[in-house]
Tab-separated table of C-alpha atoms in Angstrom:
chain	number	residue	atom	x	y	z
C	1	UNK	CA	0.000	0.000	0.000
C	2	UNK	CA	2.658	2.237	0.741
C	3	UNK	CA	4.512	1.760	-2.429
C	4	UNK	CA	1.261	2.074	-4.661
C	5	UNK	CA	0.673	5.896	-2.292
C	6	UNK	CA	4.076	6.989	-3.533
C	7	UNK	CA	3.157	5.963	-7.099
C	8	UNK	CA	0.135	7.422	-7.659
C	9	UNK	CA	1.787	10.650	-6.139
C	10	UNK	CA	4.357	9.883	-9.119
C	11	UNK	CA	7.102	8.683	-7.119
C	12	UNK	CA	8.250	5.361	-9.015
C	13	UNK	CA	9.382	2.989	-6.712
C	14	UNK	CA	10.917	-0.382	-7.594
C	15	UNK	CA	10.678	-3.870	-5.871
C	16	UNK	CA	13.376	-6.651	-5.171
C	17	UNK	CA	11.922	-9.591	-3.596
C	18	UNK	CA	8.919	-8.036	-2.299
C	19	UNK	CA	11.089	-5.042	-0.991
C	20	UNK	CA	11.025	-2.024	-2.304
C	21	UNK	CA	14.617	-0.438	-3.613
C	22	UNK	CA	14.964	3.667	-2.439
C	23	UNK	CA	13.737	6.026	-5.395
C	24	UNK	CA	15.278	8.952	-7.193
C	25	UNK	CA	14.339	11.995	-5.461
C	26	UNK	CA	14.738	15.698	-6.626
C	27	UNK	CA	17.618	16.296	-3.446
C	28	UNK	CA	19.717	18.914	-2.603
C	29	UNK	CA	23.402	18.371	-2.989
C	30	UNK	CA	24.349	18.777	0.928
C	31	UNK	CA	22.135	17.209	3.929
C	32	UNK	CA	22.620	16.891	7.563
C	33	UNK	CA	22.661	14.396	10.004
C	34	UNK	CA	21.883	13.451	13.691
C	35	UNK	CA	21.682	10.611	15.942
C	36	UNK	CA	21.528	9.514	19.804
C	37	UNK	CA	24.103	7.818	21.548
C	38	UNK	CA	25.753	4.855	19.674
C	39	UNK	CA	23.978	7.137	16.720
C	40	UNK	CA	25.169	10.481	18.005
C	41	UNK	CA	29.180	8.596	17.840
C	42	UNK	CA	27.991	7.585	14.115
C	43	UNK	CA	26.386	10.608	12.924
C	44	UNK	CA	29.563	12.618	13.843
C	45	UNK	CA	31.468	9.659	12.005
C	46	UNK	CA	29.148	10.048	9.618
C	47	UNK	CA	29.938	13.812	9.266
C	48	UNK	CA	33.961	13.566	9.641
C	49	UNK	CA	33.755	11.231	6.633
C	50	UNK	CA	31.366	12.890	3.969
C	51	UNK	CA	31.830	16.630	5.110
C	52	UNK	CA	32.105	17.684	1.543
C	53	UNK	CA	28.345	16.846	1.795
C	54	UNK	CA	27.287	17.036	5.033
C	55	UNK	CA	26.713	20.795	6.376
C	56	UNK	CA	25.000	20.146	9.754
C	57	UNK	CA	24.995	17.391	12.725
C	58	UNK	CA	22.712	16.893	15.693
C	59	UNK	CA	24.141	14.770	18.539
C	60	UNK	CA	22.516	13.676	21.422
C	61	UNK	CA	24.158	12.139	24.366
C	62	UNK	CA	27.492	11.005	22.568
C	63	UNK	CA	30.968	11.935	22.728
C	64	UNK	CA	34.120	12.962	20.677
C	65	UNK	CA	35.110	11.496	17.215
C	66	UNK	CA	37.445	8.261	17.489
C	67	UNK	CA	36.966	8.213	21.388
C	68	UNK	CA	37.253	4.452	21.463
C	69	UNK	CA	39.835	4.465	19.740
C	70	UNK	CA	38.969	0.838	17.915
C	71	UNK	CA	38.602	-0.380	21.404
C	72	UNK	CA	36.204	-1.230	23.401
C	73	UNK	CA	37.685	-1.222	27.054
C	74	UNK	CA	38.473	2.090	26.182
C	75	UNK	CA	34.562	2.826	24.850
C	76	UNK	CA	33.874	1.400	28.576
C	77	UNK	CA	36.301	3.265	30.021
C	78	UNK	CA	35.908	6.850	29.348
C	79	UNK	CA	33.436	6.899	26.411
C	80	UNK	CA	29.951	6.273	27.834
C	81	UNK	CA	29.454	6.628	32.098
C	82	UNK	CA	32.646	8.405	32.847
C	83	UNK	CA	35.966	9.679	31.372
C	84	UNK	CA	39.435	9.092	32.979
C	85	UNK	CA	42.710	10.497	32.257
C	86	UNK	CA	43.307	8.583	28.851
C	87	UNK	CA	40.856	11.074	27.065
C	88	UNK	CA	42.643	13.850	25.794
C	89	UNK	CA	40.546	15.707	23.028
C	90	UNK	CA	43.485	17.238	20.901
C	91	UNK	CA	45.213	13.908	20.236
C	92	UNK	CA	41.230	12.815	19.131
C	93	UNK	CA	41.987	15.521	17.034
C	94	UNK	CA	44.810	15.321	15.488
C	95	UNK	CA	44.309	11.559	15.001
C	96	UNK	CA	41.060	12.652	12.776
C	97	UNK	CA	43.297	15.185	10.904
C	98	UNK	CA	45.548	13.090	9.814
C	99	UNK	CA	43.123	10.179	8.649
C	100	UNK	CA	41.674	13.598	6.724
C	101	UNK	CA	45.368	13.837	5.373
C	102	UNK	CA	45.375	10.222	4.441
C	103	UNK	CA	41.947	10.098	2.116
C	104	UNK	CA	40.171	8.143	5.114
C	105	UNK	CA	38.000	10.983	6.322
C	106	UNK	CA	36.716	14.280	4.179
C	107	UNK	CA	39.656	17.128	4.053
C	108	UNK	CA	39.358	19.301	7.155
C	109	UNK	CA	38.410	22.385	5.401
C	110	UNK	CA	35.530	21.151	4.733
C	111	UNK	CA	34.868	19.966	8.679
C	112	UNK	CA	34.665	23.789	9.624
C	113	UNK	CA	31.272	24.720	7.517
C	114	UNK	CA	28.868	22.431	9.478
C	115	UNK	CA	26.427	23.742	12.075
C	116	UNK	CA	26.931	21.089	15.637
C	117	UNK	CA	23.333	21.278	17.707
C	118	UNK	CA	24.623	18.868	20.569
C	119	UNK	CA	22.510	17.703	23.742
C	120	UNK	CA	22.805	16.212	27.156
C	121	UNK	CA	20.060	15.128	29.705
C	122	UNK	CA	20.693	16.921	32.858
C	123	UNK	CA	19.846	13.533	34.474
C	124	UNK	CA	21.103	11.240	31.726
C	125	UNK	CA	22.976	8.637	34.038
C	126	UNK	CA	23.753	6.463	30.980
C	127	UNK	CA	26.432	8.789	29.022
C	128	UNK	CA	28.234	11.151	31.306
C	129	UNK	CA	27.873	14.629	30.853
C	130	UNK	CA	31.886	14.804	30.449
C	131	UNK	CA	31.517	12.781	27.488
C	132	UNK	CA	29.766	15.401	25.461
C	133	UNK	CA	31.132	18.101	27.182
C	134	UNK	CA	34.320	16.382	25.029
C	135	UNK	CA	32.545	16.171	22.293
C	136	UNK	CA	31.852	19.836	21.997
C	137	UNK	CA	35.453	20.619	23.249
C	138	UNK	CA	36.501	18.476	19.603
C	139	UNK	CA	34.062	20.677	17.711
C	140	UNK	CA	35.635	23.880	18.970
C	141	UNK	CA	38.366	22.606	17.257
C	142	UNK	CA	36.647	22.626	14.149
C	143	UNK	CA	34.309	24.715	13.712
C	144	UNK	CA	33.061	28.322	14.632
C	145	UNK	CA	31.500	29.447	17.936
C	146	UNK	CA	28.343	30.360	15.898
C	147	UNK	CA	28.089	27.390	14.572
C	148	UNK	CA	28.222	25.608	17.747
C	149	UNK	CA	24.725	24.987	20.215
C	150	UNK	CA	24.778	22.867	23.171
C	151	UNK	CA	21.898	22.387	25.327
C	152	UNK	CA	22.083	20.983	28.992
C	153	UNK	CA	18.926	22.470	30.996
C	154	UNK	CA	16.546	19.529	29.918
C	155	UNK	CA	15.810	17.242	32.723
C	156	UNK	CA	16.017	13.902	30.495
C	157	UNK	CA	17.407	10.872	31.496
C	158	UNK	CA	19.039	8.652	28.723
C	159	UNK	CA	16.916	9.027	25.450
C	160	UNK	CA	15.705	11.393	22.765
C	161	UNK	CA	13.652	14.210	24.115
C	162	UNK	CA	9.927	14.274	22.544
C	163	UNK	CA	6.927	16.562	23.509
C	164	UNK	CA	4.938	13.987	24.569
C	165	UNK	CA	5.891	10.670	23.662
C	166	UNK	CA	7.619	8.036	25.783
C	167	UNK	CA	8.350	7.183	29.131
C	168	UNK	CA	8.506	9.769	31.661
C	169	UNK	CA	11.180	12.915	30.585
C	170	UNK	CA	14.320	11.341	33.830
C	171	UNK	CA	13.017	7.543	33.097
C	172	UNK	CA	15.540	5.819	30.798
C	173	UNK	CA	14.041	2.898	29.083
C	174	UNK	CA	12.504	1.190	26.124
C	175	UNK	CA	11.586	2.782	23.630
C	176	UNK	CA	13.976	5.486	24.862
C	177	UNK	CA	11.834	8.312	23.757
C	178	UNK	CA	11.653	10.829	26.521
C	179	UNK	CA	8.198	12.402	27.142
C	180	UNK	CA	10.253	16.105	28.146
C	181	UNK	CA	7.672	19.032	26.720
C	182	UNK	CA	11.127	19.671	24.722
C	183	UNK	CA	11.094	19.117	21.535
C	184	UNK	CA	14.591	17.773	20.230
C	185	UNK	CA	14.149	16.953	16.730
C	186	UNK	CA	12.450	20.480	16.168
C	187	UNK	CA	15.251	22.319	18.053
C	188	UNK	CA	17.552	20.679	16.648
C	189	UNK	CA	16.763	20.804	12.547
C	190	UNK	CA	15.589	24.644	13.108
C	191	UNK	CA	18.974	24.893	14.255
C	192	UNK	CA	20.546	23.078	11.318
C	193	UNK	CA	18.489	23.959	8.568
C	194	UNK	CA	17.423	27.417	9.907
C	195	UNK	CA	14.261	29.158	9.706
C	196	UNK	CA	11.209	26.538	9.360
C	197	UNK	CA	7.346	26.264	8.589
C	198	UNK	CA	5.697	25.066	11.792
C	199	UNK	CA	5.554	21.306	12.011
C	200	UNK	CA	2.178	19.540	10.743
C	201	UNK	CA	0.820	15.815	10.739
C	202	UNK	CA	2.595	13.282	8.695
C	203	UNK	CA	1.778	12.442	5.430
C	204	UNK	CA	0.415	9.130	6.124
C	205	UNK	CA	2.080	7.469	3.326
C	206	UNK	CA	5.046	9.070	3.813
C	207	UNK	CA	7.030	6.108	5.359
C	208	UNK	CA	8.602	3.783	2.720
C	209	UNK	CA	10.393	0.265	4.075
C	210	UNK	CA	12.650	-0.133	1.801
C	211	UNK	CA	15.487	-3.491	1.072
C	212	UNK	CA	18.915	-1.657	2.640
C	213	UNK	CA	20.613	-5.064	2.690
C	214	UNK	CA	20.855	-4.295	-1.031
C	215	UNK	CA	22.774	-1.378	-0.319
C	216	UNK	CA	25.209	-3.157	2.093
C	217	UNK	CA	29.466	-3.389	0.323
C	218	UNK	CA	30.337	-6.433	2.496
C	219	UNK	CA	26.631	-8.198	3.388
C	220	UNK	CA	25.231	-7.686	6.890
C	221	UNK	CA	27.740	-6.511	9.797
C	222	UNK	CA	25.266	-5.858	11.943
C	223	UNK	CA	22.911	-4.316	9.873
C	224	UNK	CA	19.372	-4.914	9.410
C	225	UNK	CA	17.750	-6.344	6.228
C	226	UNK	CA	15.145	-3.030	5.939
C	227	UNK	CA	15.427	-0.012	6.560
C	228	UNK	CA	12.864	3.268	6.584
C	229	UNK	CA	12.287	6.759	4.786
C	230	UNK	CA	10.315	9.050	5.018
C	231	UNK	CA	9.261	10.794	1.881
C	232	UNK	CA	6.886	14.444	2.579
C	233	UNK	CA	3.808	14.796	-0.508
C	234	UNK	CA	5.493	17.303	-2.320
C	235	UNK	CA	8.991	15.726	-2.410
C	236	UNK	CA	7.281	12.544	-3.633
C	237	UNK	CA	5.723	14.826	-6.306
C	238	UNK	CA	9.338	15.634	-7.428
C	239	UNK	CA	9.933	18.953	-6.107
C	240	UNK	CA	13.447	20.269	-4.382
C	241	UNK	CA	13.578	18.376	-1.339
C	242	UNK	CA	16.538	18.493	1.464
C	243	UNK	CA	17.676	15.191	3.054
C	244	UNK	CA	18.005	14.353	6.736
C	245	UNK	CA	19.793	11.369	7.973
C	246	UNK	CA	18.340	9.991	11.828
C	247	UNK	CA	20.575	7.152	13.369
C	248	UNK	CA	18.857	5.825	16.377
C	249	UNK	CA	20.429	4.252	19.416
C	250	UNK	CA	21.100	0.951	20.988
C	251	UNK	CA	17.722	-1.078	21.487
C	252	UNK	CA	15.912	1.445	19.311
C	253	UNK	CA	16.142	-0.450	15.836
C	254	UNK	CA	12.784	-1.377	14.253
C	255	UNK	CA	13.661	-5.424	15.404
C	256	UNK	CA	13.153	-3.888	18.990
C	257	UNK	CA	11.087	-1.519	19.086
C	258	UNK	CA	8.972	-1.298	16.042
C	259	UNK	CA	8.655	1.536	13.881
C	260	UNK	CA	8.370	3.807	17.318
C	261	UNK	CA	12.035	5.729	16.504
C	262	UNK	CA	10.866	6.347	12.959
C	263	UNK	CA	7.554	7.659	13.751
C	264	UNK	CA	7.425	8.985	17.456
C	265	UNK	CA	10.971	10.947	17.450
C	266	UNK	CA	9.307	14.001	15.741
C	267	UNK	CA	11.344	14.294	13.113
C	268	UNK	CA	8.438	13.554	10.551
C	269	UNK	CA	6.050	16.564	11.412
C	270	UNK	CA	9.104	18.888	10.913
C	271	UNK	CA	9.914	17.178	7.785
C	272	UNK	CA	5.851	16.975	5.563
C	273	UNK	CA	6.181	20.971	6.797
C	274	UNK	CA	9.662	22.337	5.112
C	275	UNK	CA	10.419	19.632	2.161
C	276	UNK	CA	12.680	17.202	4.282
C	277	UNK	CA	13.251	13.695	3.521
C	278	UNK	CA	14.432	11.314	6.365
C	279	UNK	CA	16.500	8.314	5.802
C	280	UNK	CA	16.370	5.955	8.867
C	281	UNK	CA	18.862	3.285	8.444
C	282	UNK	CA	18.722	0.163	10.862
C	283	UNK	CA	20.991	-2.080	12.444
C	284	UNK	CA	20.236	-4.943	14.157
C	285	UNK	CA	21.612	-7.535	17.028
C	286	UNK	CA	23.891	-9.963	16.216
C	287	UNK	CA	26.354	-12.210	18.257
C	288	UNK	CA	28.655	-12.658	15.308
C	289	UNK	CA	30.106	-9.223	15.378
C	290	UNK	CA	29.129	-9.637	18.812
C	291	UNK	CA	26.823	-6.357	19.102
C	292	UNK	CA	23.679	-7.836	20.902
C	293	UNK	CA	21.832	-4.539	21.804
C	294	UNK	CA	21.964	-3.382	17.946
C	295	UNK	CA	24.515	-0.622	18.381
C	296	UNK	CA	25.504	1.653	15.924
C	297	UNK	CA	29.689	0.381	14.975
C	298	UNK	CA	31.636	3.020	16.962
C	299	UNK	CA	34.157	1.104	18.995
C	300	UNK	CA	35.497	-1.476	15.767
C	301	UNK	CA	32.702	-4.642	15.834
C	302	UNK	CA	32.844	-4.807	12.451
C	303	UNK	CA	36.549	-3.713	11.123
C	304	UNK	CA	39.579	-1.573	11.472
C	305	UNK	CA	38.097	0.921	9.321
C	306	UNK	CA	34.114	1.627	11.082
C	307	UNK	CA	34.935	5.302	11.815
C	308	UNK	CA	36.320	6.494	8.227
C	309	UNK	CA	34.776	6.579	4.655
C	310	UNK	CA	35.731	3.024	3.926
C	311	UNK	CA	33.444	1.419	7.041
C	312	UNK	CA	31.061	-0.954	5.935
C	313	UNK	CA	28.357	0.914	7.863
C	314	UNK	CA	29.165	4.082	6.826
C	315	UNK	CA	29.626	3.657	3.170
C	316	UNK	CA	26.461	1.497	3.214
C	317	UNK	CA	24.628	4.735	4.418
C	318	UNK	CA	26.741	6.969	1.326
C	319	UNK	CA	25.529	4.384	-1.272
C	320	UNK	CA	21.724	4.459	0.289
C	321	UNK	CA	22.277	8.563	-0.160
C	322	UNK	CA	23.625	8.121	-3.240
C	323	UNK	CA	21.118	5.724	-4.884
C	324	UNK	CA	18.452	8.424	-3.854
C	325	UNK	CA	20.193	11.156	-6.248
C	326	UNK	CA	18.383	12.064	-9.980
């Protein structure tokens, strides 16, 4: 049903196995992207990697690029409850610059143009407030003061930050959606994008399911078989449309929690208003890489190279973007 919506609307949309492949869209060359926790570490790898492209990042509750360093004692360590001494930002720093240097990551010059909207619960007891406290202190290497927004005054515990959806705003559990009268995604993309039409319902075939295993370099590594995207009316219609890219956290893929992330995190509303696609891309548990709580890659599961260009996650996520382009 969903496919034959975005056809009649004139978006032609093609099926592989009963799964339908992502469809050529009328997008803007540069998009932004965001994510929480294991998705806020992504999103920024995300960002370090295609920042010829990407002009704006959203992080919630995550910390500096490379932090972990390809390990994960050290994630334990000082990436996620607490930091100790081992966490010095400018060698983070000058590690990404010269990965940058080598053709692993996007060249620094083009790091400093992005807009960084970063957040931490005042009662998140998950991801330490140190933690992004670093990663802001790696940003102000990077980029501008103006182009730099952190926000600490919300009262959530350890999830993304909703008007009125989720468990209770200093609760942290599934679906980790935060019920916090704060809007997140809305603060976040006006932030990013800039001045926006108020949010309005979601267009209610606006969420495709489409194959992403199909998009996949190396096969699964973690990831999930579909992924989700949602596509406003008038961008299905074929007009100019800007691209947003939402990673989720641990325990918040569809296999856990249903499509809850993808249609309760607010981003939609924001999106049917102002021309906005999102791309949700999944993961999903697996023992063998051993990543049972469907975590975004950001401590090496998968392979030496999860944090640059050449990551199977990341570049899976590039090749959805790029199958998308007319």
């Amino acid at each position: 049903m969903r496919v034959l919506m975005l056809s009649l609307l004139g978006l032609v949309v093609s099926t592989t196995g009963g799964a339908a492949t992502l469809p050529k869209l009328n997008l803007e060359p540069s998009y932004t992207v965001s994510g929480i926790s294991s998705g806020a570490y992504m999103a920024s790898q995300y960002h370090l990697a295609h920042a010829d492209e990407v002009n704006g990042v959203g992080l919630i509750a995550g910390g500096p690029y490379g932090c972990a360093e390809g390990n994960l004692g050290k994630a334990l360590s000082r990436c996620v409850g607490k930091v100790d001494d081992s966490l010095i930002v400018d060698a983070l720093l000058r590690q990404a610059k010269a990965r940058s240097t080598a053709g692993q990551l996007a060249a620094v010059a083009n790091w400093a143009t992005a807009k960084i909207w970063l957040f931490h619960g005042s009662v998140d007891k998950t991801v330490a407030r140190e933690v992004t406290d670093a990663a802001l202190a790696f940003y102000r290497g990077i980029v501008p003061t103006s182009n730099l927004r952190y926000v600490t005054d919300v009262a959530a515990a350890h999830g993304f930050p909703t008007l009125r959806t989720g468990a209770a705003c200093d609760t942290a559990t599934s679906p980790f959606l935060n019920a916090c009268n704060y809007d997140a995604a809305g603060a976040m993309l006006q932030f990013l994008l800039g001045p926006l039409n108020p949010p309005r319902a979601e267009y209610a075939g606006g969420v495709l399911v489409f194959d992403q295993a199909s998009y996949a370099p190396d096969g699964d590594l973690s990831l999930a078989e579909k992924g989700y995207l949602y596509v406003p009316a008038g961008c299905a219609k074929g007009e100019r449309c800007r691209l947003h890219i939402a990673f989720h956290g641990c325990q918040q893929n569809a296999e856990t929690i249903g499509e809850r992330f993808v249609r309760e995190a607010g981003y939609n509303a924001w999106a049917e208003a102002n021309q906005l696609v999102i791309l949700y891309p999944q993961t999903t548990a697996s023992m063998l890489p051993l990543n049972p709580k469907a975590c975004w890659d950001w401590w090496g599961y998968t392979d030496a190279d999860y944090d640059t260009r050449n990551g199977n996650q990341i570049a899976t996520v590039a090749n959805m973007v790029a199958a998308m382009r007319r």
